[in-house]
Amino acid sequence: MSMKFPIERFRKAATPLYYYDMELLQQTLDKIKGSVSRYGFNVHYAMKANANPAILRRISKAGFGADTVSGGEIAAAINAGFKAEDIVFAGVGKTDGEILLGLREGIGCFNVESAQELEIIEQLALEERKVARVALRINPNIDAHTHHYITTGLEENKFGLDISVVPQMIQKCMQSKALSFVGLHFHIGSQITTLEPYRMLCERINAIQDDLERQGITSIKSINVGGGLGVDYDDPDKHPIADFDPYFALFHNHLKLRDGQQLHFELGRAVVAQCGSLITRVIYVKEGIGKRFAIVDAGMTDLIRPALYQAHHRIENLTGAGRELRQYDVVGPICESSDVFGHDEMLPEVHRGDLIALRSAGAYGEVMASRYNLRSLPGCIAE
Ligand code: PLP
């Protein structure tokens, strides 16, 4: 175990709580900035991964843009100091109220996902006497080989537009005084752990650009390739920072950007996952039939990924140093059989009151917490 946890603080604190190692977050941000500065790429942090105000402030201060998917996220981004022009807004179901908020704040871009959405954005922009900058989200039909709940770039998914409708939608933007076409948007999925799907995405984008050029469309100022870069959930101490260099280099080497074209990324998980851990206390150790359960005070309401995606977070007994290893199912207190963090986990013998860390929980953790069973939301220490 190499992450240094402030265990004495945890002992005094109410659990469950999210602990964010802000130094690791800063190192991750510095790494990304160093990596993209070689190529002049832009990164918008995908706020859906973690919208904790301390995290947002740190990321906005580092000069990143924000990728948002709701009016609430747009408002939180602005509160945290992100510049409106650096905010992009995606999502298949933007409401009129959310579109109006984006227009009034002057956000950088609406990533449009249907022909009807484009109509509505135009109509609202006309009423507001504003010009909406729009990118069209194309479904590239690429299999990201990740969990089927987090693959988004296949034809069967609800996201994005089929390429066949894109030329006429670009023409519509060109003819409208309320719409300004800025570029194309893609996103193929999340927790992608090999670069091959991204290489395929580059080839797909190259072909799309060639094809659009043949049709006389040369006004594409920006390409946004979404996010999805995965992290090492099995060994967060070995890979505390994702492999950003080869990831960005791949786009530099394979994507044929036209003169003056800007490349944008929307990374979420890879920015914040490893800096966060869910800290929980053991309430009971229960001897079952052929099973021993460590029942902890965190549940799927605090970290839903295991129940929702069959995800596994590394589990550590922070206060069990020196004890012999024993086997446990680590489970939460929620009245659902899926409320399990790990089966057959080998942990230093667990006692009531021990503090357990569920690692790599900085992304899609706290932000997805709910009050199911009328539980309190988890606390937080960010330092
Ligand atoms: N961009 C879009 C459009 C998304 O839907 C998502 C995640 O679902 C992201 C970016 C961020 O993905 P990740 O956290 O895997 O980087």
Short mmCIF file of C-alpha atoms and ligand atoms in Angstrom, two decimals:
data_model
loop_
_atom_site.label_atom_id
_atom_site.label_comp_id
_atom_site.label_asym_id
_atom_site.label_seq_id
_atom_site.Cartn_x
_atom_site.Cartn_y
_atom_site.Cartn_z
CA MET A 1 0.00 0.00 0.00
CA SER A 2 1.70 3.21 -1.01
CA MET A 3 -1.02 5.83 -0.90
CA LYS A 4 -0.63 7.75 2.35
CA PHE A 5 -3.96 7.93 4.09
CA PRO A 6 -4.58 10.29 7.06
CA ILE A 7 -5.82 7.35 9.14
CA GLU A 8 -5.96 9.32 12.41
CA ARG A 9 -8.34 11.79 10.76
CA PHE A 10 -10.47 8.96 9.49
CA ARG A 11 -10.65 7.47 13.00
CA LYS A 12 -12.24 10.65 14.31
CA ALA A 13 -14.50 11.22 11.28
CA ALA A 14 -17.97 9.91 10.56
CA THR A 15 -17.91 7.33 7.80
CA PRO A 16 -18.53 6.52 5.02
CA LEU A 17 -16.56 9.35 3.47
CA TYR A 18 -14.76 10.09 0.25
CA TYR A 19 -11.09 10.90 0.66
CA TYR A 20 -9.45 12.82 -2.18
CA ASP A 21 -5.68 13.02 -2.40
CA MET A 22 -5.44 16.49 -3.93
CA GLU A 23 -1.70 16.16 -4.45
CA LEU A 24 -2.25 13.15 -6.70
CA LEU A 25 -5.01 15.05 -8.52
CA GLN A 26 -2.58 17.93 -9.09
CA GLN A 27 0.11 15.56 -10.35
CA THR A 28 -2.41 14.03 -12.74
CA LEU A 29 -3.46 17.45 -14.02
CA ASP A 30 0.18 18.50 -14.46
CA LYS A 31 0.86 15.29 -16.36
CA ILE A 32 -2.07 15.86 -18.72
CA LYS A 33 -1.09 19.47 -19.29
CA GLY A 34 2.51 18.51 -20.02
CA SER A 35 1.35 15.83 -22.42
CA VAL A 36 -1.15 17.92 -24.41
CA SER A 37 1.04 21.02 -24.53
CA ARG A 38 3.30 19.14 -26.97
CA TYR A 39 0.48 19.02 -29.47
CA GLY A 40 -1.70 22.02 -28.61
CA PHE A 41 -4.72 19.84 -27.77
CA ASN A 42 -7.55 21.01 -25.47
CA VAL A 43 -8.99 19.04 -22.57
CA HIS A 44 -12.48 19.52 -21.16
CA TYR A 45 -12.91 17.71 -17.87
CA ALA A 46 -16.04 15.49 -18.02
CA MET A 47 -17.76 16.72 -14.88
CA LYS A 48 -20.07 13.76 -14.68
CA ALA A 49 -17.15 11.79 -13.26
CA ASN A 50 -16.92 13.91 -10.13
CA ALA A 51 -18.51 17.28 -9.42
CA ASN A 52 -17.18 17.75 -5.88
CA PRO A 53 -16.61 21.54 -5.59
CA ALA A 54 -13.02 21.17 -4.32
CA ILE A 55 -12.17 18.93 -7.27
CA LEU A 56 -13.87 21.23 -9.77
CA ARG A 57 -12.07 24.29 -8.44
CA ARG A 58 -8.72 22.55 -8.68
CA ILE A 59 -9.38 21.44 -12.27
CA SER A 60 -10.66 24.83 -13.42
CA LYS A 61 -7.65 26.50 -11.80
CA ALA A 62 -5.40 24.22 -13.83
CA GLY A 63 -6.92 25.75 -16.98
CA PHE A 64 -9.08 22.88 -18.25
CA GLY A 65 -12.44 23.36 -19.91
CA ALA A 66 -15.57 21.52 -18.74
CA ASP A 67 -17.70 18.91 -20.46
CA THR A 68 -21.22 19.06 -19.06
CA VAL A 69 -24.41 17.03 -19.53
CA SER A 70 -27.04 19.05 -17.65
CA GLY A 71 -28.02 22.54 -16.60
CA GLY A 72 -26.89 21.64 -13.08
CA GLU A 73 -23.43 20.81 -14.37
CA ILE A 74 -23.25 24.05 -16.40
CA ALA A 75 -24.12 26.02 -13.25
CA ALA A 76 -21.62 24.09 -11.12
CA ALA A 77 -18.90 24.59 -13.74
CA ILE A 78 -19.46 28.34 -13.76
CA ASN A 79 -19.50 28.45 -9.95
CA ALA A 80 -16.22 26.58 -9.88
CA GLY A 81 -14.57 29.13 -12.16
CA PHE A 82 -14.65 27.44 -15.57
CA LYS A 83 -14.96 30.04 -18.32
CA ALA A 84 -18.31 29.85 -20.15
CA GLU A 85 -16.59 29.70 -23.54
CA ASP A 86 -14.66 26.61 -22.38
CA ILE A 87 -17.83 24.70 -21.48
CA VAL A 88 -19.27 22.13 -23.87
CA PHE A 89 -22.72 20.65 -23.34
CA ALA A 90 -23.61 17.12 -24.50
CA GLY A 91 -26.56 14.79 -23.90
CA VAL A 92 -29.39 13.23 -25.88
CA GLY A 93 -32.15 14.93 -23.90
CA LYS A 94 -31.30 18.57 -23.33
CA THR A 95 -34.40 20.36 -22.05
CA ASP A 96 -35.46 23.81 -23.25
CA GLY A 97 -34.51 25.23 -19.84
CA GLU A 98 -31.04 23.74 -20.07
CA ILE A 99 -30.54 25.02 -23.62
CA LEU A 100 -31.63 28.50 -22.53
CA LEU A 101 -29.17 28.39 -19.63
CA GLY A 102 -26.37 27.44 -22.03
CA LEU A 103 -27.33 30.24 -24.43
CA ARG A 104 -27.60 32.87 -21.72
CA GLU A 105 -24.27 31.88 -20.19
CA GLY A 106 -22.64 31.87 -23.64
CA ILE A 107 -21.19 28.37 -23.44
CA GLY A 108 -18.60 27.28 -25.97
CA CYS A 109 -20.56 24.57 -27.73
CA PHE A 110 -23.68 22.43 -27.75
CA ASN A 111 -22.86 18.89 -28.83
CA VAL A 112 -26.04 18.10 -30.75
CA GLU A 113 -27.39 14.55 -30.84
CA SER A 114 -30.54 14.74 -33.01
CA ALA A 115 -32.09 16.75 -35.86
CA GLN A 116 -34.97 17.81 -33.62
CA GLU A 117 -32.56 19.05 -30.95
CA LEU A 118 -30.87 21.24 -33.57
CA GLU A 119 -34.26 22.72 -34.52
CA ILE A 120 -35.03 23.54 -30.90
CA ILE A 121 -31.61 25.08 -30.24
CA GLU A 122 -32.08 27.25 -33.35
CA GLN A 123 -35.57 28.30 -32.30
CA LEU A 124 -34.50 29.19 -28.75
CA ALA A 125 -31.38 31.00 -29.96
CA LEU A 126 -33.52 33.07 -32.37
CA GLU A 127 -35.88 33.98 -29.53
CA GLU A 128 -32.95 34.95 -27.32
CA ARG A 129 -31.20 36.79 -30.19
CA LYS A 130 -28.10 34.68 -29.66
CA VAL A 131 -25.92 32.54 -31.86
CA ALA A 132 -25.54 28.95 -30.62
CA ARG A 133 -22.23 27.31 -31.41
CA VAL A 134 -22.92 23.68 -32.25
CA ALA A 135 -20.97 20.53 -32.91
CA LEU A 136 -22.65 17.42 -34.27
CA ARG A 137 -22.14 14.22 -32.30
CA ILE A 138 -21.59 11.41 -34.74
CA ASN A 139 -22.03 7.82 -33.74
CA PRO A 140 -18.84 6.25 -35.16
CA ASN A 141 -20.11 2.66 -34.70
CA ILE A 142 -16.94 1.51 -32.95
CA ASP A 143 -16.92 -1.19 -30.31
CA ALA A 144 -14.92 0.08 -27.35
CA HIS A 145 -14.82 -3.44 -25.82
CA THR A 146 -15.92 -2.23 -22.44
CA HIS A 147 -18.94 -2.98 -20.25
CA HIS A 148 -22.12 -2.76 -22.37
CA TYR A 149 -23.53 -0.07 -20.07
CA ILE A 150 -20.56 2.20 -20.82
CA THR A 151 -20.08 1.60 -24.52
CA THR A 152 -21.69 4.51 -26.34
CA GLY A 153 -20.41 4.56 -29.91
CA LEU A 154 -22.36 1.65 -31.42
CA GLU A 155 -25.27 2.10 -33.80
CA GLU A 156 -27.56 0.38 -31.30
CA ASN A 157 -26.80 3.00 -28.61
CA LYS A 158 -29.04 6.02 -28.14
CA PHE A 159 -26.17 8.48 -28.54
CA GLY A 160 -25.13 10.54 -31.53
CA LEU A 161 -26.19 10.92 -35.14
CA ASP A 162 -25.88 8.59 -38.06
CA ILE A 163 -23.32 10.01 -40.49
CA SER A 164 -25.91 9.99 -43.29
CA VAL A 165 -27.83 12.91 -41.73
CA VAL A 166 -24.77 15.01 -40.90
CA PRO A 167 -24.20 16.88 -44.23
CA GLN A 168 -27.74 18.22 -44.30
CA MET A 169 -27.50 19.27 -40.64
CA ILE A 170 -24.26 21.13 -41.35
CA GLN A 171 -26.00 22.88 -44.27
CA LYS A 172 -28.82 23.84 -41.94
CA CYS A 173 -26.33 25.43 -39.52
CA MET A 174 -24.67 27.33 -42.38
CA GLN A 175 -28.01 28.76 -43.50
CA SER A 176 -29.15 29.78 -40.03
CA LYS A 177 -28.30 33.12 -38.47
CA ALA A 178 -28.79 31.60 -35.01
CA LEU A 179 -26.45 28.62 -35.44
CA SER A 180 -22.70 28.52 -35.87
CA PHE A 181 -21.27 25.15 -36.86
CA VAL A 182 -17.96 24.50 -35.11
CA GLY A 183 -17.24 20.84 -35.63
CA LEU A 184 -17.71 17.16 -35.04
CA HIS A 185 -18.00 15.32 -31.76
CA PHE A 186 -17.43 11.65 -30.95
CA HIS A 187 -17.33 9.51 -27.83
CA ILE A 188 -16.98 5.74 -27.98
CA GLY A 189 -17.31 4.65 -24.36
CA SER A 190 -15.64 4.59 -20.98
CA GLN A 191 -12.95 2.59 -19.13
CA ILE A 192 -11.20 1.77 -22.41
CA THR A 193 -7.95 0.04 -21.58
CA THR A 194 -6.38 -0.53 -25.00
CA LEU A 195 -5.56 2.07 -27.61
CA GLU A 196 -6.90 0.05 -30.54
CA PRO A 197 -10.48 1.43 -30.37
CA TYR A 198 -9.00 4.95 -30.46
CA ARG A 199 -6.88 4.10 -33.50
CA MET A 200 -10.06 2.89 -35.20
CA LEU A 201 -11.80 6.09 -34.16
CA CYS A 202 -9.02 8.16 -35.79
CA GLU A 203 -9.38 6.20 -39.03
CA ARG A 204 -13.12 6.62 -38.94
CA ILE A 205 -12.81 10.38 -38.42
CA ASN A 206 -10.26 10.63 -41.25
CA ALA A 207 -12.68 8.87 -43.59
CA ILE A 208 -15.59 11.07 -42.46
CA GLN A 209 -13.56 14.24 -43.02
CA ASP A 210 -12.50 13.07 -46.51
CA ASP A 211 -16.07 12.29 -47.35
CA LEU A 212 -17.41 15.63 -46.08
CA GLU A 213 -14.71 17.47 -48.02
CA ARG A 214 -15.76 15.67 -51.19
CA GLN A 215 -19.21 17.12 -50.51
CA GLY A 216 -17.72 20.61 -50.23
CA ILE A 217 -17.83 20.84 -46.43
CA THR A 218 -14.56 22.36 -45.28
CA SER A 219 -15.71 24.44 -42.34
CA ILE A 220 -14.86 22.01 -39.55
CA LYS A 221 -12.94 24.03 -36.98
CA SER A 222 -12.85 21.47 -34.22
CA ILE A 223 -12.84 17.74 -33.69
CA ASN A 224 -13.85 16.48 -30.26
CA VAL A 225 -12.96 12.84 -29.61
CA GLY A 226 -14.70 12.53 -26.23
CA GLY A 227 -13.15 10.68 -23.34
CA GLY A 228 -13.03 7.11 -22.11
CA LEU A 229 -9.40 6.49 -21.23
CA GLY A 230 -9.39 3.77 -18.57
CA VAL A 231 -7.53 3.42 -15.28
CA ASP A 232 -5.99 0.48 -13.42
CA TYR A 233 -8.59 -0.57 -10.84
CA ASP A 234 -6.59 -3.68 -9.89
CA ASP A 235 -3.37 -1.94 -8.94
CA PRO A 236 -3.88 1.77 -8.35
CA ASP A 237 -0.53 2.14 -6.59
CA LYS A 238 1.32 0.77 -9.61
CA HIS A 239 -0.56 3.07 -11.98
CA PRO A 240 -1.69 6.10 -9.96
CA ILE A 241 -1.64 8.18 -13.15
CA ALA A 242 -3.11 6.86 -16.40
CA ASP A 243 -0.95 6.42 -19.51
CA PHE A 244 -1.63 9.81 -21.01
CA ASP A 245 1.46 10.10 -23.22
CA PRO A 246 0.72 7.18 -25.59
CA TYR A 247 -2.95 8.12 -25.63
CA PHE A 248 -2.40 11.68 -26.83
CA ALA A 249 0.47 10.58 -29.10
CA LEU A 250 -1.87 8.14 -30.83
CA PHE A 251 -4.20 10.95 -31.85
CA HIS A 252 -1.24 13.07 -32.93
CA ASN A 253 0.04 10.22 -35.10
CA HIS A 254 -3.19 8.87 -36.54
CA LEU A 255 -5.69 11.68 -36.77
CA LYS A 256 -5.31 13.84 -39.87
CA LEU A 257 -6.19 17.26 -38.56
CA ARG A 258 -6.71 19.89 -41.22
CA ASP A 259 -4.89 23.24 -41.06
CA GLY A 260 -6.01 25.24 -38.06
CA GLN A 261 -8.28 22.47 -36.78
CA GLN A 262 -8.41 22.15 -32.98
CA LEU A 263 -8.54 18.77 -31.25
CA HIS A 264 -10.59 18.47 -28.04
CA PHE A 265 -10.81 15.70 -25.45
CA GLU A 266 -13.39 15.09 -22.73
CA LEU A 267 -11.64 13.04 -20.09
CA GLY A 268 -13.38 12.24 -16.84
CA ARG A 269 -12.42 8.98 -15.20
CA ALA A 270 -8.71 9.16 -16.02
CA VAL A 271 -8.49 12.59 -14.39
CA VAL A 272 -10.07 11.80 -11.04
CA ALA A 273 -10.50 8.06 -10.42
CA GLN A 274 -7.20 7.31 -8.72
CA CYS A 275 -7.14 10.29 -6.37
CA GLY A 276 -10.30 9.16 -4.59
CA SER A 277 -11.05 6.39 -2.10
CA LEU A 278 -14.23 5.56 -0.28
CA ILE A 279 -13.40 5.11 3.40
CA THR A 280 -15.76 2.92 5.37
CA ARG A 281 -15.91 1.30 8.83
CA VAL A 282 -16.54 -2.31 9.59
CA ILE A 283 -19.76 -2.59 11.56
CA TYR A 284 -19.89 -6.36 12.02
CA VAL A 285 -17.99 -9.48 11.10
CA LYS A 286 -20.49 -12.21 10.46
CA GLU A 287 -19.77 -15.92 10.12
CA GLY A 288 -22.09 -17.30 7.44
CA ILE A 289 -22.34 -20.85 6.14
CA GLY A 290 -19.07 -21.33 4.29
CA LYS A 291 -18.65 -17.54 4.08
CA ARG A 292 -17.35 -14.83 6.34
CA PHE A 293 -18.82 -11.37 5.80
CA ALA A 294 -17.23 -8.04 6.61
CA ILE A 295 -20.26 -5.78 6.86
CA VAL A 296 -19.22 -2.16 6.31
CA ASP A 297 -21.07 1.12 6.75
CA ALA A 298 -20.74 2.09 3.05
CA GLY A 299 -23.11 0.59 0.55
CA MET A 300 -24.17 0.78 -3.06
CA THR A 301 -25.75 4.15 -2.25
CA ASP A 302 -22.25 5.52 -1.69
CA LEU A 303 -20.48 3.68 -4.53
CA ILE A 304 -22.78 2.09 -7.06
CA ARG A 305 -20.25 0.91 -9.64
CA PRO A 306 -19.94 -2.67 -8.31
CA ALA A 307 -23.73 -3.13 -8.28
CA LEU A 308 -24.33 -1.31 -11.58
CA TYR A 309 -21.42 -2.47 -13.75
CA GLN A 310 -20.05 -5.48 -11.87
CA ALA A 311 -17.02 -3.27 -11.28
CA HIS A 312 -14.40 -4.16 -8.70
CA HIS A 313 -12.52 -1.68 -6.56
CA ARG A 314 -9.40 -2.73 -4.72
CA ILE A 315 -10.25 -3.22 -1.04
CA GLU A 316 -7.72 -2.52 1.72
CA ASN A 317 -7.95 -2.89 5.47
CA LEU A 318 -6.20 0.31 6.56
CA THR A 319 -6.08 -0.58 10.26
CA GLY A 320 -5.26 -4.29 9.99
CA ALA A 321 -1.48 -4.03 9.57
CA GLY A 322 0.39 -7.11 10.79
CA ARG A 323 -2.66 -9.35 11.05
CA GLU A 324 -3.00 -12.61 9.19
CA LEU A 325 -4.88 -12.70 5.90
CA ARG A 326 -8.39 -14.13 5.94
CA GLN A 327 -11.11 -14.39 3.34
CA TYR A 328 -14.20 -12.15 3.37
CA ASP A 329 -17.13 -11.08 1.32
CA VAL A 330 -17.18 -7.33 1.85
CA VAL A 331 -20.78 -6.18 1.84
CA GLY A 332 -22.79 -3.04 2.58
CA PRO A 333 -25.87 -2.59 4.76
CA ILE A 334 -28.41 -1.90 1.97
CA CYS A 335 -31.40 -4.19 1.52
CA GLU A 336 -30.28 -5.42 -1.93
CA SER A 337 -28.37 -8.59 -2.72
CA SER A 338 -26.25 -6.63 -5.21
CA ASP A 339 -24.87 -4.52 -2.35
CA VAL A 340 -21.53 -6.32 -2.41
CA PHE A 341 -18.11 -4.70 -2.86
CA GLY A 342 -16.08 -7.88 -3.13
CA HIS A 343 -16.34 -11.64 -2.96
CA ASP A 344 -13.61 -13.79 -1.38
CA GLU A 345 -11.35 -10.84 -0.62
CA MET A 346 -8.11 -11.71 1.17
CA LEU A 347 -7.66 -9.05 3.86
CA PRO A 348 -5.67 -8.71 7.08
CA GLU A 349 -8.08 -10.11 9.69
CA VAL A 350 -11.01 -7.75 9.95
CA HIS A 351 -12.33 -6.53 13.31
CA ARG A 352 -15.33 -4.39 14.14
CA GLY A 353 -14.28 -0.73 13.83
CA ASP A 354 -11.56 -1.34 11.22
CA LEU A 355 -11.26 1.23 8.47
CA ILE A 356 -11.53 -0.11 4.96
CA ALA A 357 -10.56 1.77 1.77
CA LEU A 358 -12.26 1.12 -1.55
CA ARG A 359 -9.67 2.45 -3.92
CA SER A 360 -9.93 4.22 -7.30
CA ALA A 361 -13.31 5.61 -6.31
CA GLY A 362 -12.74 9.21 -7.43
CA ALA A 363 -14.73 8.78 -10.65
CA TYR A 364 -18.42 7.87 -10.81
CA GLY A 365 -18.41 7.43 -7.03
CA GLU A 366 -19.51 10.33 -4.85
CA VAL A 367 -21.33 11.94 -7.77
CA MET A 368 -23.58 8.89 -8.17
CA ALA A 369 -24.39 8.58 -4.47
CA SER A 370 -28.08 8.39 -3.59
CA ARG A 371 -30.25 8.50 -0.51
CA TYR A 372 -31.88 5.14 -1.16
CA ASN A 373 -32.99 3.55 2.13
CA LEU A 374 -33.03 7.20 3.34
CA ARG A 375 -29.37 7.00 4.13
CA SER A 376 -27.20 10.09 4.54
CA LEU A 377 -24.89 11.03 1.69
CA PRO A 378 -21.22 10.17 2.26
CA GLY A 379 -18.91 12.79 3.77
CA CYS A 380 -15.73 14.07 2.19
CA ILE A 381 -12.14 14.99 3.02
CA ALA A 382 -10.21 16.68 0.21
CA GLU A 383 -6.62 17.58 1.09
N1 PLP B 1 -17.82 12.60 -23.04
C1 PLP B 1 -19.03 12.03 -23.14
C2 PLP B 1 -19.95 12.47 -24.21
C3 PLP B 1 -19.42 11.04 -22.23
O1 PLP B 1 -20.62 10.47 -22.33
C4 PLP B 1 -18.50 10.63 -21.23
C5 PLP B 1 -18.83 9.56 -20.26
O2 PLP B 1 -19.80 8.92 -20.28
C6 PLP B 1 -17.26 11.26 -21.15
C7 PLP B 1 -16.95 12.23 -22.08
C8 PLP B 1 -16.26 10.91 -20.11
O3 PLP B 1 -15.85 9.60 -20.16
P1 PLP B 1 -14.69 9.09 -19.22
O4 PLP B 1 -15.03 9.43 -17.82
O5 PLP B 1 -14.67 7.62 -19.45
O6 PLP B 1 -13.41 9.75 -19.68
#
